[in-house]
């Protein structure tokens, strides 16, 4: 997206669609260690029982950190979407506006404070995910700033510490660092906001997050940054069983429909984030297109809930799921 042409909106949209198609084609290749196709196959390998006896019209509202949202479908913590489409909003702001219009939680990834201020001005309820910067003062400053700007929650993206060679990752010129449990516990104590740790993909890490008092975790493979990483949904039930009600468990990665959301919720997720699926929509139709798609997905989710006897977002039953052998 950052290399998109600066021409008409139609040219920009065409560029993004071509780029996503190329990425999709690449993901379909059975290259060693590429987990992205496996994530999609895992979603599609889960089938649902129909349960209609005594079913009710479902309630899709989500209660989170003392607030109520229209559905458990949230935007993902995307970064670097500072693409200006002629005649439309800044893409990062448009995503936030779309989430607000849909009554959803909006997550924000790496950005500077000025851009975060513009996003916060959308009046969306925001979870700001901060990188594990080597510059710790920057980390603490961004946590404080999120609180000052009225964020719903704040957190850290722990799966960006290492690069593929095991050295410290560098993201847009910023060097990352390893952050220990003690460091994360200190960040948790530094704010009155709920603190969420993103990039958890094992029971071991989930239990460590619970021990230090995290308010939530995001079960995520970050688009398969590590080769051979398991699909988030594969480990989600084990993680939920291990941490119980100690904290909220969210999930992201490859979600593109209400059916995907249903499966993640049935496996124990509190709520589900949608990321790359929304990118061509925000490019083409701005915030309205984002809001419309989230609402459509919520409708799809409601349909599956109605046909499987799930009355509300607290009542999902994993026994409705069947897995291909």
Short mmCIF file of C-alpha atoms in Angstrom, two decimals:
data_model
loop_
_atom_site.label_atom_id
_atom_site.label_comp_id
_atom_site.label_asym_id
_atom_site.label_seq_id
_atom_site.Cartn_x
_atom_site.Cartn_y
_atom_site.Cartn_z
CA UNK A 1 0.00 0.00 0.00
CA UNK A 2 2.78 2.45 0.83
CA UNK A 3 3.95 2.28 -2.82
CA UNK A 4 0.50 2.81 -4.30
CA UNK A 5 0.24 5.32 -7.15
CA UNK A 6 -0.96 8.82 -6.30
CA UNK A 7 -3.46 8.94 -9.16
CA UNK A 8 -7.21 8.61 -9.12
CA UNK A 9 -9.11 6.62 -6.47
CA UNK A 10 -9.85 3.99 -9.12
CA UNK A 11 -6.14 3.55 -9.90
CA UNK A 12 -5.34 3.24 -6.21
CA UNK A 13 -8.04 0.65 -5.65
CA UNK A 14 -6.90 -1.33 -8.70
CA UNK A 15 -3.32 -1.30 -7.36
CA UNK A 16 -4.41 -2.58 -3.96
CA UNK A 17 -6.62 -5.30 -5.44
CA UNK A 18 -3.78 -6.49 -7.70
CA UNK A 19 -1.37 -6.51 -4.77
CA UNK A 20 -3.76 -8.51 -2.60
CA UNK A 21 -4.40 -10.98 -5.43
CA UNK A 22 -0.66 -11.46 -5.88
CA UNK A 23 -0.29 -11.98 -2.14
CA UNK A 24 -3.19 -14.45 -2.16
CA UNK A 25 -1.66 -16.38 -5.05
CA UNK A 26 1.65 -16.51 -3.17
CA UNK A 27 -0.06 -17.74 -0.03
CA UNK A 28 -1.72 -20.56 -1.96
CA UNK A 29 1.64 -21.96 -2.97
CA UNK A 30 2.70 -24.90 -0.85
CA UNK A 31 6.04 -23.36 0.03
CA UNK A 32 7.79 -24.89 3.05
CA UNK A 33 6.78 -23.26 6.30
CA UNK A 34 4.14 -20.96 4.80
CA UNK A 35 1.35 -21.22 7.36
CA UNK A 36 -1.09 -18.77 5.76
CA UNK A 37 -2.76 -21.31 3.44
CA UNK A 38 -3.02 -23.68 6.40
CA UNK A 39 -4.83 -20.98 8.43
CA UNK A 40 -7.46 -20.71 5.70
CA UNK A 41 -7.76 -24.47 5.36
CA UNK A 42 -8.15 -24.82 9.10
CA UNK A 43 -11.05 -22.35 9.14
CA UNK A 44 -12.70 -24.18 6.24
CA UNK A 45 -12.19 -27.61 7.81
CA UNK A 46 -14.58 -26.81 10.66
CA UNK A 47 -18.25 -27.69 10.11
CA UNK A 48 -21.32 -26.82 12.17
CA UNK A 49 -24.30 -28.77 13.45
CA UNK A 50 -27.70 -27.21 12.90
CA UNK A 51 -29.63 -26.81 16.17
CA UNK A 52 -33.09 -25.28 15.81
CA UNK A 53 -35.16 -26.68 18.68
CA UNK A 54 -36.04 -23.85 21.11
CA UNK A 55 -33.73 -21.44 19.25
CA UNK A 56 -34.07 -17.67 19.75
CA UNK A 57 -33.26 -14.56 17.77
CA UNK A 58 -29.62 -14.00 18.81
CA UNK A 59 -28.16 -10.99 20.57
CA UNK A 60 -24.74 -10.19 19.05
CA UNK A 61 -23.73 -7.43 21.47
CA UNK A 62 -20.35 -7.63 23.18
CA UNK A 63 -19.58 -6.45 26.71
CA UNK A 64 -15.92 -5.53 27.05
CA UNK A 65 -14.08 -3.59 29.75
CA UNK A 66 -17.31 -2.14 31.07
CA UNK A 67 -18.68 -1.01 27.71
CA UNK A 68 -21.13 -2.50 25.22
CA UNK A 69 -20.49 -2.90 21.48
CA UNK A 70 -22.72 -3.95 18.60
CA UNK A 71 -20.87 -7.18 17.89
CA UNK A 72 -17.68 -9.10 18.74
CA UNK A 73 -16.21 -8.18 15.35
CA UNK A 74 -13.34 -5.72 15.75
CA UNK A 75 -10.81 -4.20 13.39
CA UNK A 76 -7.25 -5.54 13.64
CA UNK A 77 -4.22 -3.60 14.91
CA UNK A 78 -3.04 -2.52 11.46
CA UNK A 79 -0.13 -0.15 10.88
CA UNK A 80 1.37 2.04 8.15
CA UNK A 81 -1.94 2.69 6.36
CA UNK A 82 -1.14 6.37 5.96
CA UNK A 83 -2.30 6.25 2.39
CA UNK A 84 -4.29 9.29 1.31
CA UNK A 85 -6.86 8.45 -1.35
CA UNK A 86 -8.04 11.55 -3.22
CA UNK A 87 -11.48 12.53 -2.00
CA UNK A 88 -11.35 10.17 0.99
CA UNK A 89 -10.10 10.19 4.57
CA UNK A 90 -6.66 9.14 5.69
CA UNK A 91 -6.93 5.35 5.60
CA UNK A 92 -6.00 4.90 9.28
CA UNK A 93 -8.67 7.44 10.25
CA UNK A 94 -11.18 5.90 7.83
CA UNK A 95 -10.75 2.50 9.47
CA UNK A 96 -11.44 4.06 12.87
CA UNK A 97 -14.49 5.92 11.60
CA UNK A 98 -15.81 2.71 10.04
CA UNK A 99 -15.40 0.84 13.32
CA UNK A 100 -17.19 3.61 15.21
CA UNK A 101 -20.05 3.68 12.70
CA UNK A 102 -20.44 -0.10 13.08
CA UNK A 103 -20.34 0.12 16.87
CA UNK A 104 -17.15 -1.95 17.03
CA UNK A 105 -13.87 -1.85 18.92
CA UNK A 106 -11.05 -0.39 16.81
CA UNK A 107 -7.46 -1.56 17.24
CA UNK A 108 -4.47 0.56 16.19
CA UNK A 109 -0.98 -0.68 15.48
CA UNK A 110 2.30 1.18 15.04
CA UNK A 111 1.90 4.92 14.58
CA UNK A 112 3.29 8.14 16.00
CA UNK A 113 1.39 10.24 18.51
CA UNK A 114 0.25 12.78 15.94
CA UNK A 115 -1.36 10.10 13.79
CA UNK A 116 -2.86 8.48 16.87
CA UNK A 117 -4.42 11.82 17.81
CA UNK A 118 -6.11 11.97 14.39
CA UNK A 119 -7.40 8.44 14.84
CA UNK A 120 -8.62 9.17 18.36
CA UNK A 121 -10.51 12.20 17.04
CA UNK A 122 -12.80 9.74 15.24
CA UNK A 123 -14.36 9.02 18.67
CA UNK A 124 -13.91 5.29 18.08
CA UNK A 125 -13.22 3.15 21.15
CA UNK A 126 -9.58 2.30 20.59
CA UNK A 127 -7.11 -0.31 21.72
CA UNK A 128 -3.60 0.98 21.03
CA UNK A 129 -0.94 -1.69 20.53
CA UNK A 130 2.58 -0.38 21.16
CA UNK A 131 5.71 -2.00 19.75
CA UNK A 132 8.50 -3.28 22.04
CA UNK A 133 10.77 -0.39 21.11
CA UNK A 134 14.41 -0.52 22.15
CA UNK A 135 13.75 3.09 23.15
CA UNK A 136 11.79 2.23 26.30
CA UNK A 137 10.90 5.84 27.00
CA UNK A 138 9.05 5.87 23.68
CA UNK A 139 7.14 2.77 24.73
CA UNK A 140 6.13 4.35 28.05
CA UNK A 141 5.30 7.66 26.39
CA UNK A 142 2.94 5.97 23.92
CA UNK A 143 1.24 4.05 26.73
CA UNK A 144 0.73 7.29 28.66
CA UNK A 145 -0.47 9.08 25.55
CA UNK A 146 -3.08 6.40 24.84
CA UNK A 147 -4.44 6.88 28.34
CA UNK A 148 -4.46 10.66 28.00
CA UNK A 149 -6.39 10.40 24.72
CA UNK A 150 -9.10 8.25 26.28
CA UNK A 151 -8.25 4.85 24.76
CA UNK A 152 -10.31 1.85 25.80
CA UNK A 153 -7.18 -0.23 26.39
CA UNK A 154 -3.50 -0.38 25.53
CA UNK A 155 -1.09 -3.22 24.92
CA UNK A 156 2.11 -4.53 23.37
CA UNK A 157 2.89 -6.52 20.24
CA UNK A 158 5.44 -9.03 21.59
CA UNK A 159 5.87 -10.98 18.35
CA UNK A 160 7.87 -8.18 16.74
CA UNK A 161 10.94 -8.53 18.96
CA UNK A 162 12.93 -10.86 16.69
CA UNK A 163 13.65 -10.95 12.98
CA UNK A 164 13.85 -14.24 11.06
CA UNK A 165 17.55 -14.62 11.91
CA UNK A 166 16.98 -14.28 15.67
CA UNK A 167 18.33 -10.75 15.91
CA UNK A 168 16.39 -7.71 17.01
CA UNK A 169 13.70 -6.74 14.55
CA UNK A 170 13.76 -3.34 12.85
CA UNK A 171 10.37 -1.92 11.84
CA UNK A 172 10.36 1.22 9.70
CA UNK A 173 13.78 2.16 11.03
CA UNK A 174 12.84 1.51 14.67
CA UNK A 175 14.85 -1.13 16.54
CA UNK A 176 12.81 -3.49 18.70
CA UNK A 177 13.85 -5.16 21.95
CA UNK A 178 13.14 -8.29 23.99
CA UNK A 179 10.71 -7.51 26.78
CA UNK A 180 10.64 -9.89 29.76
CA UNK A 181 7.68 -10.78 31.94
CA UNK A 182 9.04 -8.29 34.49
CA UNK A 183 9.12 -5.55 31.83
CA UNK A 184 5.56 -6.31 30.75
CA UNK A 185 4.38 -6.36 34.37
CA UNK A 186 5.93 -2.91 34.79
CA UNK A 187 4.06 -1.64 31.73
CA UNK A 188 0.84 -3.08 33.12
CA UNK A 189 1.41 -1.19 36.39
CA UNK A 190 2.23 2.02 34.53
CA UNK A 191 -1.33 2.54 33.31
CA UNK A 192 -4.86 2.46 34.64
CA UNK A 193 -6.05 1.07 31.30
CA UNK A 194 -6.57 -2.64 30.62
CA UNK A 195 -3.29 -3.97 29.17
CA UNK A 196 -3.42 -6.53 26.35
CA UNK A 197 -0.52 -8.64 25.10
CA UNK A 198 -0.66 -9.46 21.39
CA UNK A 199 1.18 -12.30 19.68
CA UNK A 200 0.43 -15.18 22.06
CA UNK A 201 0.46 -18.58 20.35
CA UNK A 202 0.98 -21.07 23.19
CA UNK A 203 -0.45 -22.07 26.54
CA UNK A 204 2.94 -21.34 28.12
CA UNK A 205 2.89 -17.68 27.05
CA UNK A 206 -0.81 -17.32 27.86
CA UNK A 207 -0.24 -18.50 31.43
CA UNK A 208 2.71 -16.13 31.79
CA UNK A 209 0.50 -13.24 30.66
CA UNK A 210 -2.15 -14.23 33.21
CA UNK A 211 0.43 -14.39 36.02
CA UNK A 212 1.61 -10.81 35.44
CA UNK A 213 -1.93 -9.43 35.38
CA UNK A 214 -2.65 -8.81 31.71
CA UNK A 215 -6.30 -7.91 31.07
CA UNK A 216 -6.27 -9.81 27.80
CA UNK A 217 -4.24 -11.51 25.10
CA UNK A 218 -4.51 -11.75 21.32
CA UNK A 219 -3.94 -15.25 20.01
CA UNK A 220 -2.20 -14.42 16.77
CA UNK A 221 0.52 -15.62 14.41
CA UNK A 222 0.88 -12.11 12.94
CA UNK A 223 0.14 -13.37 9.45
CA UNK A 224 2.59 -16.24 9.82
CA UNK A 225 5.69 -14.17 10.63
CA UNK A 226 7.34 -17.33 11.96
CA UNK A 227 7.45 -20.18 9.48
CA UNK A 228 5.57 -23.33 10.49
CA UNK A 229 3.55 -21.40 13.08
CA UNK A 230 0.31 -23.11 14.08
CA UNK A 231 -3.02 -21.56 13.06
CA UNK A 232 -4.33 -19.45 15.96
CA UNK A 233 -7.60 -21.42 16.05
CA UNK A 234 -5.66 -24.67 16.53
CA UNK A 235 -4.26 -23.58 19.92
CA UNK A 236 -7.11 -21.27 20.92
CA UNK A 237 -9.17 -23.90 22.84
CA UNK A 238 -6.15 -25.04 24.87
CA UNK A 239 -5.31 -21.45 25.76
CA UNK A 240 -8.87 -20.62 26.78
CA UNK A 241 -9.04 -23.74 28.93
CA UNK A 242 -5.72 -22.89 30.59
CA UNK A 243 -6.45 -19.28 31.50
CA UNK A 244 -10.16 -19.67 32.21
CA UNK A 245 -11.78 -16.39 33.25
CA UNK A 246 -8.51 -14.74 34.29
CA UNK A 247 -8.45 -12.48 31.23
CA UNK A 248 -10.08 -11.82 27.87
CA UNK A 249 -8.85 -13.94 24.97
CA UNK A 250 -9.06 -12.40 21.51
CA UNK A 251 -7.96 -13.86 18.17
CA UNK A 252 -6.98 -12.57 14.75
CA UNK A 253 -5.56 -13.89 11.49
CA UNK A 254 -7.29 -14.72 8.22
CA UNK A 255 -10.80 -13.76 9.35
CA UNK A 256 -13.00 -12.79 6.40
CA UNK A 257 -16.59 -13.79 7.18
CA UNK A 258 -19.19 -14.17 9.87
CA UNK A 259 -18.62 -17.93 9.67
CA UNK A 260 -14.97 -17.43 10.59
CA UNK A 261 -16.01 -15.24 13.52
CA UNK A 262 -18.53 -17.87 14.67
CA UNK A 263 -15.89 -20.63 14.64
CA UNK A 264 -13.42 -18.52 16.61
CA UNK A 265 -16.08 -17.61 19.17
CA UNK A 266 -17.20 -21.24 19.49
CA UNK A 267 -13.57 -22.17 20.20
CA UNK A 268 -13.49 -19.69 23.08
CA UNK A 269 -12.55 -16.25 21.75
CA UNK A 270 -14.08 -13.25 23.52
CA UNK A 271 -14.01 -11.25 20.28
CA UNK A 272 -12.36 -11.45 16.85
CA UNK A 273 -10.34 -8.97 14.77
CA UNK A 274 -10.54 -8.49 11.00
CA UNK A 275 -7.64 -6.88 9.17
CA UNK A 276 -6.52 -7.40 5.56
CA UNK A 277 -10.04 -8.38 4.47
CA UNK A 278 -11.07 -4.73 5.00
CA UNK A 279 -8.20 -3.07 3.12
CA UNK A 280 -9.61 -3.05 -0.44
CA UNK A 281 -12.95 -1.95 0.99
CA UNK A 282 -11.56 1.06 2.85
CA UNK A 283 -9.58 2.00 -0.27
CA UNK A 284 -12.64 1.85 -2.47
CA UNK A 285 -15.38 3.11 -0.19
CA UNK A 286 -13.73 4.72 2.83
CA UNK A 287 -15.20 4.47 6.30
CA UNK A 288 -18.70 3.65 5.04
CA UNK A 289 -17.44 0.53 3.27
CA UNK A 290 -15.64 -0.62 6.42
CA UNK A 291 -18.76 -0.08 8.53
CA UNK A 292 -20.97 -1.84 5.98
CA UNK A 293 -18.74 -4.91 5.83
CA UNK A 294 -18.44 -5.21 9.61
CA UNK A 295 -22.23 -4.97 9.84
CA UNK A 296 -22.62 -7.55 7.06
CA UNK A 297 -20.29 -9.92 8.89
CA UNK A 298 -22.24 -9.33 12.09
CA UNK A 299 -25.38 -10.30 10.17
CA UNK A 300 -23.67 -13.45 8.91
CA UNK A 301 -22.61 -14.25 12.46
CA UNK A 302 -26.15 -13.70 13.72
CA UNK A 303 -27.46 -16.08 11.06
CA UNK A 304 -25.11 -18.85 12.15
CA UNK A 305 -25.94 -18.19 15.79
CA UNK A 306 -29.68 -18.44 15.05
CA UNK A 307 -29.30 -21.73 13.19
CA UNK A 308 -27.12 -23.34 15.85
CA UNK A 309 -29.09 -22.33 18.94
CA UNK A 310 -26.66 -19.70 20.27
CA UNK A 311 -28.65 -16.98 22.04
CA UNK A 312 -25.88 -14.46 22.72
CA UNK A 313 -22.12 -13.95 22.60
CA UNK A 314 -21.68 -15.56 26.02
CA UNK A 315 -23.42 -18.81 25.00
CA UNK A 316 -21.28 -20.39 22.28
CA UNK A 317 -21.00 -24.16 22.54
CA UNK A 318 -17.91 -25.86 21.07
CA UNK A 319 -19.77 -29.16 20.72
CA UNK A 320 -21.51 -27.72 17.66
CA UNK A 321 -18.18 -27.90 15.80
CA UNK A 322 -16.97 -30.87 13.75
CA UNK A 323 -13.49 -31.10 12.28
CA UNK A 324 -12.53 -32.81 9.05
CA UNK A 325 -10.33 -35.81 9.60
#
